[in-house]
Amino acid sequence: MMREPAFWESDGLTARALQPLAGVWTAATRLRRTAMRPWRAPVPVLCVGNVTVGGGGKTPAARALTDRLSSRGWQPHILSRGFGGSHAGPVTVDPGRHTSRDVGDEPLLLARHAPVWVARNRARAAAAAVGAGADILVMDDGLQNVHLARTLSFIVIDGPRGFGNAKVLPAGPLREPLADALSRAGTVVIVGDDHHGLERALSGEGLCVLHARLEAGRIPGDGLPLFAFAGIARPGKFFATLEEHGAEVVKTRSFADHHRYDPMTVTAMFEEANALGARLVTTEKDWVRLDEATRPLAEPVPVRMVFRDEGILDALIDRVGIAAS
């Protein structure tokens, strides 16, 4: 996956020149949605997605929501497209048997928290999950999915980034017009500091606004400096999180989202880290994409999402349960 172009952050000449293509993209997206009649599952479906290309924190949000559901007595199963994997599905993710090349990197992480079903067609995955005992479904990155009806959708927004230039692909980072996405969502989750006045604007749209932050778990290194690398949508966010938690980051290296690492690249980074007297660290999502030979060379830093508004989140979950009963 390519890195995001700089013009997505401004209303410049390039973005304006691509506006006609954005209109074609929008028309095709709306036509596809209109033509498809989504399947309605017999259990609630909670969707976690975003309106922009790239990571806003969807997978950590899906993981946190799943954990919250489990703590309140639900039996959640997670549905994923399995981006980057070869399985068309539906298939249950088995971390002991599957690799990221089979099912994608995010499903492997989510499978530590609940059963995960990978399928190109999310309705088929939902039916399989219900048949296996799920009483509620969490759809990771499903806001634009047309196969499965949702009970409640959460739009995850990166607070510092916002919506870029607020234009639709390819003129900007939006997957669809913002108004279209907001019309199908009941809740938005602003991750990190709200640099763009999003809460004020979105509350005016009648949406429930939650706030969350990403917290790093144990940072390895025993006080040693770190050489950090990441192949996620916004590697800088990972590097900044390390520094916010007191780590000394002496070297960073960024790769495109979902990058496939070859052993020579990882070995070279490990040797450079040793020369710097540093530990080589990466995200959990990157770590599962390393092969077995090079995984011992890098240490994963777990990141979790913490909701500031847990009471509101619980009330939303309870409302879904009442509606389903």
mmCIF file of N, CA and C in Angstrom, residues 29-30 32-41 45-51 58 79-82 117-126 137-151 153 175-176 180-181 184:
data_model
loop_
_atom_site.group_PDB
_atom_site.id
_atom_site.type_symbol
_atom_site.label_atom_id
_atom_site.label_comp_id
_atom_site.label_asym_id
_atom_site.label_seq_id
_atom_site.Cartn_x
_atom_site.Cartn_y
_atom_site.Cartn_z
ATOM 1 N N THR A 29 -19.537 4.691 -5.613
ATOM 2 C CA THR A 29 -19.756 4.220 -4.243
ATOM 3 C C THR A 29 -21.232 4.265 -3.886
ATOM 4 N N ARG A 30 -21.888 5.346 -4.239
ATOM 5 C CA ARG A 30 -23.318 5.479 -3.927
ATOM 6 C C ARG A 30 -24.152 4.478 -4.721
ATOM 7 N N ARG A 32 -23.188 1.524 -5.803
ATOM 8 C CA ARG A 32 -22.968 0.197 -5.219
ATOM 9 C C ARG A 32 -23.797 0.021 -3.955
ATOM 10 N N ARG A 33 -23.875 1.044 -3.148
ATOM 11 C CA ARG A 33 -24.643 0.952 -1.912
ATOM 12 C C ARG A 33 -26.139 0.846 -2.198
ATOM 13 N N THR A 34 -26.594 1.605 -3.194
ATOM 14 C CA THR A 34 -28.013 1.588 -3.542
ATOM 15 C C THR A 34 -28.432 0.247 -4.126
ATOM 16 N N ALA A 35 -27.534 -0.357 -4.905
ATOM 17 C CA ALA A 35 -27.871 -1.601 -5.605
ATOM 18 C C ALA A 35 -27.854 -2.824 -4.696
ATOM 19 N N MET A 36 -27.179 -2.719 -3.543
ATOM 20 C CA MET A 36 -27.011 -3.886 -2.679
ATOM 21 C C MET A 36 -28.024 -3.876 -1.546
ATOM 22 N N ARG A 37 -28.648 -5.016 -1.304
ATOM 23 C CA ARG A 37 -29.542 -5.168 -0.157
ATOM 24 C C ARG A 37 -28.806 -5.968 0.904
ATOM 25 N N PRO A 38 -28.356 -5.318 1.984
ATOM 26 C CA PRO A 38 -27.535 -6.022 2.978
ATOM 27 C C PRO A 38 -28.322 -7.047 3.767
ATOM 28 N N TRP A 39 -27.639 -8.107 4.166
ATOM 29 C CA TRP A 39 -28.245 -9.154 4.987
ATOM 30 C C TRP A 39 -28.302 -8.689 6.439
ATOM 31 N N ARG A 40 -29.410 -8.956 7.126
ATOM 32 C CA ARG A 40 -29.564 -8.569 8.518
ATOM 33 C C ARG A 40 -29.378 -9.802 9.399
ATOM 34 N N ALA A 41 -28.357 -9.785 10.221
ATOM 35 C CA ALA A 41 -28.055 -10.912 11.102
ATOM 36 C C ALA A 41 -29.078 -10.993 12.231
ATOM 37 N N VAL A 45 -25.056 -6.195 15.397
ATOM 38 C CA VAL A 45 -23.792 -6.018 14.679
ATOM 39 C C VAL A 45 -23.271 -4.618 14.977
ATOM 40 N N LEU A 46 -22.119 -4.552 15.607
ATOM 41 C CA LEU A 46 -21.462 -3.285 15.884
ATOM 42 C C LEU A 46 -20.325 -3.114 14.890
ATOM 43 N N CYS A 47 -20.329 -2.012 14.185
ATOM 44 C CA CYS A 47 -19.335 -1.754 13.144
ATOM 45 C C CYS A 47 -18.336 -0.712 13.629
ATOM 46 N N VAL A 48 -17.061 -0.988 13.454
ATOM 47 C CA VAL A 48 -15.995 -0.030 13.753
ATOM 48 C C VAL A 48 -15.303 0.291 12.435
ATOM 49 N N GLY A 49 -15.352 1.548 12.032
ATOM 50 C CA GLY A 49 -14.744 1.918 10.760
ATOM 51 C C GLY A 49 -14.297 3.361 10.771
ATOM 52 N N ASN A 50 -13.862 3.822 9.622
ATOM 53 C CA ASN A 50 -13.540 5.243 9.506
ATOM 54 C C ASN A 50 -13.851 5.723 8.110
ATOM 55 N N VAL A 51 -13.798 7.014 7.943
ATOM 56 C CA VAL A 51 -14.152 7.612 6.670
ATOM 57 C C VAL A 51 -12.918 7.983 5.869
ATOM 58 N N LYS A 58 -8.792 2.010 14.118
ATOM 59 C CA LYS A 58 -9.936 1.099 14.015
ATOM 60 C C LYS A 58 -9.710 -0.209 14.760
ATOM 61 N N LEU A 79 -15.570 -9.855 12.898
ATOM 62 C CA LEU A 79 -15.577 -10.077 11.451
ATOM 63 C C LEU A 79 -14.527 -9.170 10.818
ATOM 64 N N SER A 80 -13.708 -9.733 9.944
ATOM 65 C CA SER A 80 -12.660 -8.966 9.283
ATOM 66 C C SER A 80 -12.564 -9.366 7.814
ATOM 67 N N ARG A 81 -12.206 -8.413 6.993
ATOM 68 C CA ARG A 81 -11.962 -8.727 5.585
ATOM 69 C C ARG A 81 -10.649 -9.487 5.422
ATOM 70 N N GLY A 82 -9.732 -9.321 6.370
ATOM 71 C CA GLY A 82 -8.447 -10.008 6.270
ATOM 72 C C GLY A 82 -7.551 -9.402 5.215
ATOM 73 N N TRP A 117 -13.463 -14.113 12.390
ATOM 74 C CA TRP A 117 -13.840 -14.723 11.119
ATOM 75 C C TRP A 117 -13.388 -13.818 9.980
ATOM 76 N N VAL A 118 -12.621 -14.375 9.076
ATOM 77 C CA VAL A 118 -12.136 -13.639 7.908
ATOM 78 C C VAL A 118 -12.933 -14.073 6.690
ATOM 79 N N ALA A 119 -13.440 -13.098 5.955
ATOM 80 C CA ALA A 119 -14.158 -13.389 4.709
ATOM 81 C C ALA A 119 -14.252 -12.134 3.875
ATOM 82 N N ARG A 120 -14.162 -12.301 2.580
ATOM 83 C CA ARG A 120 -14.372 -11.170 1.684
ATOM 84 C C ARG A 120 -15.818 -10.681 1.796
ATOM 85 N N ASN A 121 -16.757 -11.636 1.954
ATOM 86 C CA ASN A 121 -18.163 -11.308 2.121
ATOM 87 C C ASN A 121 -18.495 -11.375 3.612
ATOM 88 N N ARG A 122 -18.696 -10.208 4.218
ATOM 89 C CA ARG A 122 -18.882 -10.157 5.660
ATOM 90 C C ARG A 122 -20.209 -10.784 6.093
ATOM 91 N N ALA A 123 -21.207 -10.832 5.214
ATOM 92 C CA ALA A 123 -22.465 -11.485 5.569
ATOM 93 C C ALA A 123 -22.261 -12.985 5.761
ATOM 94 N N ARG A 124 -21.464 -13.598 4.911
ATOM 95 C CA ARG A 124 -21.176 -15.021 5.062
ATOM 96 C C ARG A 124 -20.420 -15.286 6.362
ATOM 97 N N ALA A 125 -19.484 -14.394 6.691
ATOM 98 C CA ALA A 125 -18.746 -14.541 7.945
ATOM 99 C C ALA A 125 -19.687 -14.400 9.135
ATOM 100 N N ALA A 126 -20.627 -13.463 9.046
ATOM 101 C CA ALA A 126 -21.580 -13.247 10.136
ATOM 102 C C ALA A 126 -22.438 -14.488 10.361
ATOM 103 N N LEU A 137 -21.823 -9.305 17.154
ATOM 104 C CA LEU A 137 -20.735 -9.287 16.182
ATOM 105 C C LEU A 137 -20.086 -7.911 16.157
ATOM 106 N N VAL A 138 -18.763 -7.898 16.038
ATOM 107 C CA VAL A 138 -18.006 -6.655 15.893
ATOM 108 C C VAL A 138 -17.327 -6.698 14.533
ATOM 109 N N MET A 139 -17.689 -5.772 13.662
ATOM 110 C CA MET A 139 -17.133 -5.734 12.317
ATOM 111 C C MET A 139 -16.000 -4.719 12.274
ATOM 112 N N ASP A 140 -14.781 -5.207 12.072
ATOM 113 C CA ASP A 140 -13.606 -4.346 12.011
ATOM 114 C C ASP A 140 -13.463 -3.786 10.605
ATOM 115 N N ASP A 141 -13.378 -2.463 10.499
ATOM 116 C CA ASP A 141 -13.228 -1.762 9.223
ATOM 117 C C ASP A 141 -14.365 -2.118 8.267
ATOM 118 N N GLY A 142 -15.598 -1.814 8.702
ATOM 119 C CA GLY A 142 -16.740 -2.208 7.891
ATOM 120 C C GLY A 142 -17.692 -1.090 7.524
ATOM 121 N N LEU A 143 -17.282 0.164 7.704
ATOM 122 C CA LEU A 143 -18.222 1.258 7.482
ATOM 123 C C LEU A 143 -18.701 1.312 6.038
ATOM 124 N N GLN A 144 -17.833 0.986 5.095
ATOM 125 C CA GLN A 144 -18.217 1.037 3.681
ATOM 126 C C GLN A 144 -18.720 -0.307 3.158
ATOM 127 N N ASN A 145 -18.799 -1.307 4.031
ATOM 128 C CA ASN A 145 -19.256 -2.629 3.600
ATOM 129 C C ASN A 145 -20.741 -2.599 3.249
ATOM 130 N N VAL A 146 -21.115 -3.270 2.177
ATOM 131 C CA VAL A 146 -22.504 -3.238 1.711
ATOM 132 C C VAL A 146 -23.226 -4.566 1.906
ATOM 133 N N HIS A 147 -22.552 -5.582 2.416
ATOM 134 C CA HIS A 147 -23.157 -6.910 2.501
ATOM 135 C C HIS A 147 -23.917 -7.157 3.791
ATOM 136 N N LEU A 148 -23.588 -6.436 4.856
ATOM 137 C CA LEU A 148 -24.124 -6.756 6.170
ATOM 138 C C LEU A 148 -24.712 -5.498 6.818
ATOM 139 N N ALA A 149 -25.958 -5.595 7.278
ATOM 140 C CA ALA A 149 -26.607 -4.469 7.975
ATOM 141 C C ALA A 149 -26.021 -4.327 9.373
ATOM 142 N N ARG A 150 -25.934 -3.091 9.866
ATOM 143 C CA ARG A 150 -25.354 -2.814 11.172
ATOM 144 C C ARG A 150 -26.405 -2.306 12.157
ATOM 145 N N THR A 151 -26.238 -2.674 13.409
ATOM 146 C CA THR A 151 -27.089 -2.156 14.474
ATOM 147 C C THR A 151 -26.593 -0.788 14.933
ATOM 148 N N SER A 153 -22.949 1.872 14.331
ATOM 149 C CA SER A 153 -21.634 2.080 13.730
ATOM 150 C C SER A 153 -20.850 3.131 14.506
ATOM 151 N N ARG A 175 -12.866 8.175 2.014
ATOM 152 C CA ARG A 175 -13.351 7.034 1.247
ATOM 153 C C ARG A 175 -14.707 7.319 0.611
ATOM 154 N N GLU A 176 -15.417 8.266 1.171
ATOM 155 C CA GLU A 176 -16.732 8.673 0.684
ATOM 156 C C GLU A 176 -17.002 10.064 1.250
ATOM 157 N N ASP A 180 -22.201 11.429 3.823
ATOM 158 C CA ASP A 180 -22.714 10.080 3.583
ATOM 159 C C ASP A 180 -22.356 9.158 4.743
ATOM 160 N N ALA A 181 -21.105 9.239 5.194
ATOM 161 C CA ALA A 181 -20.654 8.366 6.276
ATOM 162 C C ALA A 181 -21.369 8.690 7.585
ATOM 163 N N ARG A 184 -24.855 7.308 8.359
ATOM 164 C CA ARG A 184 -25.006 5.895 8.707
ATOM 165 C C ARG A 184 -24.415 5.564 10.074
#
